């Protein structure tokens, strides 16, 4: 579906909510093949909200305080508090999309007590299967989060997807894998065209623009193909929203002055050039 076929479809408002940070990273922590002398960059942590008159989707739930302490991450605010700050009550949310099950994306399911969680078949199988016997591959997962997710399965609160799904006119899921076996990205129709919440398909702008894979990876080939997929799904490179790049908060305006530094509007033009 392209922009010309979207006439009459109400666009979504799209928000990034920043809730955490990891400092002291080396360039080699962020890019396979980085020059070890290159300066490292912070990783920032986000959840996202897509909202229009008939639907609200929360995309990812962020990490919890226990994981933040164990892993030396700074929690700027509980992710659900950030969702509340943009005027959404987490208690009333019924649709949460989980891009994948890493601790920083699926770590506070309990903060959305009425939600159904949209996840890929492949991610569920990966996070509960043989690959988790390998410490390197299970490191980005937290067993308590995964167990909580399985409890949601048994409560009939998980909606499974296999590849492509349309959750609403103008909002679709696309499995890309790579970083995690069942990683999915979210394409969202906005008033500036189709934006793509890439999540960890590209942590930084540099990953897809320089073709540099991120070191947490299940399949490098799929990760590289994922860079092409997010480019193809987005109306322009400026419509791709990386999952962890601090520049997102600089490039996009806050929804209001009080939310400066907490949230950014992704459905409006960048306030400065990325060049
Ligand atoms: Zn991840
Ligand atoms: Zn992540």
CSV table of N, CA, C and O in Angstrom, one decimal, residues 11-72:
chain,number,residue,atom,x,y,z
A,11,UNK,N,-4.6,9.5,9.6
A,11,UNK,CA,-3.2,9.2,10.0
A,11,UNK,C,-3.1,9.1,11.5
A,11,UNK,O,-3.9,9.6,12.3
A,12,UNK,N,-2.1,8.4,12.0
A,12,UNK,CA,-1.8,8.2,13.4
A,12,UNK,C,-0.9,9.4,13.8
A,12,UNK,O,0.0,9.8,13.1
A,13,UNK,N,-1.1,9.8,15.0
A,13,UNK,CA,0.0,10.6,15.7
A,13,UNK,C,1.0,9.6,16.3
A,13,UNK,O,0.6,8.4,16.7
A,14,UNK,N,2.2,9.9,16.2
A,14,UNK,CA,3.3,9.0,16.6
A,14,UNK,C,4.2,9.6,17.6
A,14,UNK,O,4.8,10.7,17.3
A,15,UNK,N,4.5,9.0,18.7
A,15,UNK,CA,5.3,9.5,19.7
A,15,UNK,C,6.5,8.6,20.1
A,15,UNK,O,6.2,7.4,20.2
A,16,UNK,N,7.6,9.1,20.3
A,16,UNK,CA,8.7,8.4,21.0
A,16,UNK,C,8.8,8.9,22.4
A,16,UNK,O,8.7,10.1,22.7
A,17,UNK,N,8.9,8.0,23.3
A,17,UNK,CA,9.0,8.3,24.8
A,17,UNK,C,10.3,7.8,25.3
A,17,UNK,O,10.5,6.6,25.2
A,18,UNK,N,11.2,8.7,25.7
A,18,UNK,CA,12.5,8.2,26.2
A,18,UNK,C,12.4,7.9,27.7
A,18,UNK,O,11.9,8.7,28.5
A,19,UNK,N,12.9,6.7,28.0
A,19,UNK,CA,12.8,6.3,29.4
A,19,UNK,C,14.1,5.9,30.0
A,19,UNK,O,14.2,5.7,31.3
A,20,UNK,N,15.2,5.7,29.2
A,20,UNK,CA,16.4,5.2,29.8
A,20,UNK,C,17.6,5.5,29.0
A,20,UNK,O,17.5,6.1,27.9
A,21,UNK,N,18.8,5.2,29.6
A,21,UNK,CA,20.1,5.6,29.0
A,21,UNK,C,21.2,4.6,29.4
A,21,UNK,O,21.2,4.1,30.5
A,22,UNK,N,22.1,4.4,28.5
A,22,UNK,CA,23.3,3.6,28.9
A,22,UNK,C,24.5,4.4,28.4
A,22,UNK,O,24.7,4.7,27.2
A,23,UNK,N,25.4,4.8,29.3
A,23,UNK,CA,26.5,5.6,28.9
A,23,UNK,C,27.8,4.8,29.0
A,23,UNK,O,27.8,3.6,29.4
A,24,UNK,N,28.9,5.4,28.6
A,24,UNK,CA,30.2,4.7,28.7
A,24,UNK,C,30.4,3.6,27.6
A,24,UNK,O,31.3,2.7,27.8
A,25,UNK,N,29.7,3.6,26.6
A,25,UNK,CA,29.8,2.6,25.5
A,25,UNK,C,31.0,2.9,24.6
A,25,UNK,O,31.2,4.1,24.3
A,26,UNK,N,31.6,1.9,24.1
A,26,UNK,CA,32.7,2.0,23.1
A,26,UNK,C,32.0,1.9,21.7
A,26,UNK,O,31.0,1.3,21.6
A,27,UNK,N,32.7,2.4,20.7
A,27,UNK,CA,32.2,2.2,19.3
A,27,UNK,C,32.0,0.8,19.0
A,27,UNK,O,31.0,0.4,18.3
A,28,UNK,N,32.9,-0.1,19.5
A,28,UNK,CA,32.8,-1.5,19.2
A,28,UNK,C,31.6,-2.2,19.9
A,28,UNK,O,31.2,-3.3,19.5
A,29,UNK,N,31.0,-1.5,20.9
A,29,UNK,CA,29.8,-2.0,21.5
A,29,UNK,C,28.6,-1.8,20.6
A,29,UNK,O,27.6,-2.4,20.8
A,30,UNK,N,28.8,-0.8,19.7
A,30,UNK,CA,27.6,-0.4,18.9
A,30,UNK,C,27.7,-0.9,17.4
A,30,UNK,O,26.6,-0.9,16.7
A,31,UNK,N,28.9,-1.1,16.9
A,31,UNK,CA,29.0,-1.5,15.5
A,31,UNK,C,30.0,-2.6,15.3
A,31,UNK,O,31.2,-2.4,15.8
A,32,UNK,N,29.6,-3.7,14.7
A,32,UNK,CA,30.6,-4.7,14.3
A,32,UNK,C,31.5,-4.0,13.2
A,32,UNK,O,31.0,-3.4,12.2
A,33,UNK,N,32.8,-4.1,13.4
A,33,UNK,CA,33.7,-3.5,12.4
A,33,UNK,C,34.0,-2.1,12.7
A,33,UNK,O,34.7,-1.4,11.8
A,34,UNK,N,33.6,-1.5,13.8
A,34,UNK,CA,33.9,-0.1,14.1
A,34,UNK,C,35.4,0.0,14.4
A,34,UNK,O,36.1,-0.9,14.8
A,35,UNK,N,35.9,1.2,14.1
A,35,UNK,CA,37.3,1.6,14.5
A,35,UNK,C,37.3,1.6,16.0
A,35,UNK,O,36.6,2.4,16.6
A,36,UNK,N,38.2,0.8,16.6
A,36,UNK,CA,38.2,0.8,18.1
A,36,UNK,C,38.6,2.2,18.7
A,36,UNK,O,38.4,2.4,19.9
A,37,UNK,N,39.2,3.0,17.9
A,37,UNK,CA,39.6,4.4,18.4
A,37,UNK,C,38.5,5.4,18.3
A,37,UNK,O,38.6,6.5,18.8
A,38,UNK,N,37.4,5.0,17.5
A,38,UNK,CA,36.3,5.9,17.4
A,38,UNK,C,35.6,6.1,18.7
A,38,UNK,O,35.5,5.1,19.5
A,39,UNK,N,35.1,7.3,19.0
A,39,UNK,CA,34.4,7.5,20.2
A,39,UNK,C,33.1,6.7,20.2
A,39,UNK,O,32.4,6.6,19.2
A,40,UNK,N,32.7,6.2,21.4
A,40,UNK,CA,31.5,5.5,21.5
A,40,UNK,C,30.3,6.5,21.7
A,40,UNK,O,30.6,7.6,22.0
A,41,UNK,N,29.1,6.0,21.7
A,41,UNK,CA,28.0,6.8,21.9
A,41,UNK,C,27.0,6.2,22.8
A,41,UNK,O,26.9,5.0,22.9
A,42,UNK,N,26.3,7.1,23.5
A,42,UNK,CA,25.2,6.5,24.4
A,42,UNK,C,24.2,5.8,23.7
A,42,UNK,O,23.9,6.1,22.5
A,43,UNK,N,23.5,4.9,24.4
A,43,UNK,CA,22.3,4.2,23.9
A,43,UNK,C,21.2,4.8,24.7
A,43,UNK,O,21.3,4.9,25.9
A,44,UNK,N,20.1,5.2,24.0
A,44,UNK,CA,18.9,5.6,24.8
A,44,UNK,C,17.8,4.7,24.5
A,44,UNK,O,17.8,3.9,23.5
A,45,UNK,N,16.9,4.6,25.5
A,45,UNK,CA,15.8,3.6,25.5
A,45,UNK,C,14.5,4.3,25.3
A,45,UNK,O,14.2,5.3,26.0
A,46,UNK,N,13.6,3.7,24.5
A,46,UNK,CA,12.3,4.3,24.1
A,46,UNK,C,11.2,3.3,24.1
A,46,UNK,O,11.5,2.1,23.9
A,47,UNK,N,10.0,3.8,24.4
A,47,UNK,CA,8.8,3.1,23.9
A,47,UNK,C,8.1,4.1,23.0
A,47,UNK,O,8.4,5.3,23.0
A,48,UNK,N,7.1,3.6,22.3
A,48,UNK,CA,6.5,4.4,21.3
A,48,UNK,C,4.9,4.3,21.4
A,48,UNK,O,4.4,3.2,21.9
A,49,UNK,N,4.2,5.3,21.0
A,49,UNK,CA,2.8,5.3,21.0
A,49,UNK,C,2.3,5.7,19.6
A,49,UNK,O,2.8,6.8,19.1
A,50,UNK,N,1.3,5.0,19.0
A,50,UNK,CA,0.6,5.4,17.8
A,50,UNK,C,-0.8,5.6,18.2
A,50,UNK,O,-1.5,4.7,18.7
A,51,UNK,N,-1.4,6.8,17.9
A,51,UNK,CA,-2.7,7.1,18.4
A,51,UNK,C,-3.5,7.8,17.3
A,51,UNK,O,-3.0,8.7,16.6
A,52,UNK,N,-4.7,7.4,17.1
A,52,UNK,CA,-5.7,8.2,16.3
A,52,UNK,C,-7.1,8.0,17.0
A,52,UNK,O,-7.2,7.4,18.0
A,53,UNK,N,-8.1,8.6,16.4
A,53,UNK,CA,-9.4,8.7,17.1
A,53,UNK,C,-10.0,7.3,17.5
A,53,UNK,O,-10.6,7.1,18.5
A,54,UNK,N,-9.7,6.3,16.6
A,54,UNK,CA,-10.3,5.0,16.9
A,54,UNK,C,-9.4,3.9,17.5
A,54,UNK,O,-9.8,2.9,17.9
A,55,UNK,N,-8.1,4.2,17.6
A,55,UNK,CA,-7.1,3.2,18.0
A,55,UNK,C,-6.0,3.8,18.8
A,55,UNK,O,-5.5,4.9,18.4
A,56,UNK,N,-5.4,3.1,19.8
A,56,UNK,CA,-4.2,3.5,20.4
A,56,UNK,C,-3.3,2.2,20.5
A,56,UNK,O,-3.8,1.2,21.0
A,57,UNK,N,-2.1,2.3,20.0
A,57,UNK,CA,-1.2,1.2,20.2
A,57,UNK,C,0.0,1.7,21.0
A,57,UNK,O,0.6,2.7,20.7
A,58,UNK,N,0.4,0.9,22.0
A,58,UNK,CA,1.7,1.1,22.6
A,58,UNK,C,2.7,0.1,22.0
A,58,UNK,O,2.3,-1.1,21.8
A,59,UNK,N,3.9,0.6,21.6
A,59,UNK,CA,4.8,-0.3,21.0
A,59,UNK,C,6.0,-0.4,21.9
A,59,UNK,O,6.7,0.5,22.3
A,60,UNK,N,6.1,-1.6,22.5
A,60,UNK,CA,7.1,-2.1,23.5
A,60,UNK,C,6.8,-1.5,24.8
A,60,UNK,O,6.1,-0.5,25.0
A,61,UNK,N,7.4,-2.2,25.8
A,61,UNK,CA,7.1,-1.8,27.2
A,61,UNK,C,8.3,-1.4,28.0
A,61,UNK,O,8.2,-1.0,29.2
A,62,UNK,N,9.5,-1.5,27.4
A,62,UNK,CA,10.7,-1.0,28.1
A,62,UNK,C,11.2,-2.0,29.2
A,62,UNK,O,10.6,-3.0,29.4
A,63,UNK,N,12.3,-1.6,29.8
A,63,UNK,CA,12.8,-2.4,30.9
A,63,UNK,C,12.2,-2.1,32.2
A,63,UNK,O,11.6,-1.0,32.4
A,64,UNK,N,12.5,-2.9,33.2
A,64,UNK,CA,12.0,-2.7,34.6
A,64,UNK,C,13.2,-2.3,35.5
A,64,UNK,O,14.3,-2.4,35.1
A,65,UNK,N,12.8,-1.9,36.7
A,65,UNK,CA,13.9,-1.4,37.6
A,65,UNK,C,14.9,-2.4,38.0
A,65,UNK,O,16.1,-2.2,38.1
A,66,UNK,N,14.4,-3.7,38.1
A,66,UNK,CA,15.3,-4.8,38.4
A,66,UNK,C,16.4,-5.0,37.4
A,66,UNK,O,17.6,-5.0,37.6
A,67,UNK,N,16.0,-5.0,36.1
A,67,UNK,CA,16.9,-5.2,35.0
A,67,UNK,C,17.8,-4.0,34.9
A,67,UNK,O,19.0,-4.2,34.6
A,68,UNK,N,17.3,-2.8,35.1
A,68,UNK,CA,18.1,-1.6,35.0
A,68,UNK,C,19.3,-1.7,36.0
A,68,UNK,O,20.4,-1.4,35.7
A,69,UNK,N,19.0,-2.1,37.3
A,69,UNK,CA,20.0,-2.2,38.3
A,69,UNK,C,21.0,-3.3,38.0
A,69,UNK,O,22.2,-3.1,38.1
A,70,UNK,N,20.5,-4.5,37.5
A,70,UNK,CA,21.4,-5.6,37.2
A,70,UNK,C,22.3,-5.3,36.1
A,70,UNK,O,23.5,-5.7,36.0
A,71,UNK,N,21.9,-4.5,35.1
A,71,UNK,CA,22.6,-4.3,33.9
A,71,UNK,C,23.3,-2.9,33.8
A,71,UNK,O,23.9,-2.5,32.8
A,72,UNK,N,23.2,-2.1,34.9
A,72,UNK,CA,23.8,-0.8,34.9
A,72,UNK,C,23.2,0.2,34.0
A,72,UNK,O,23.9,1.1,33.5
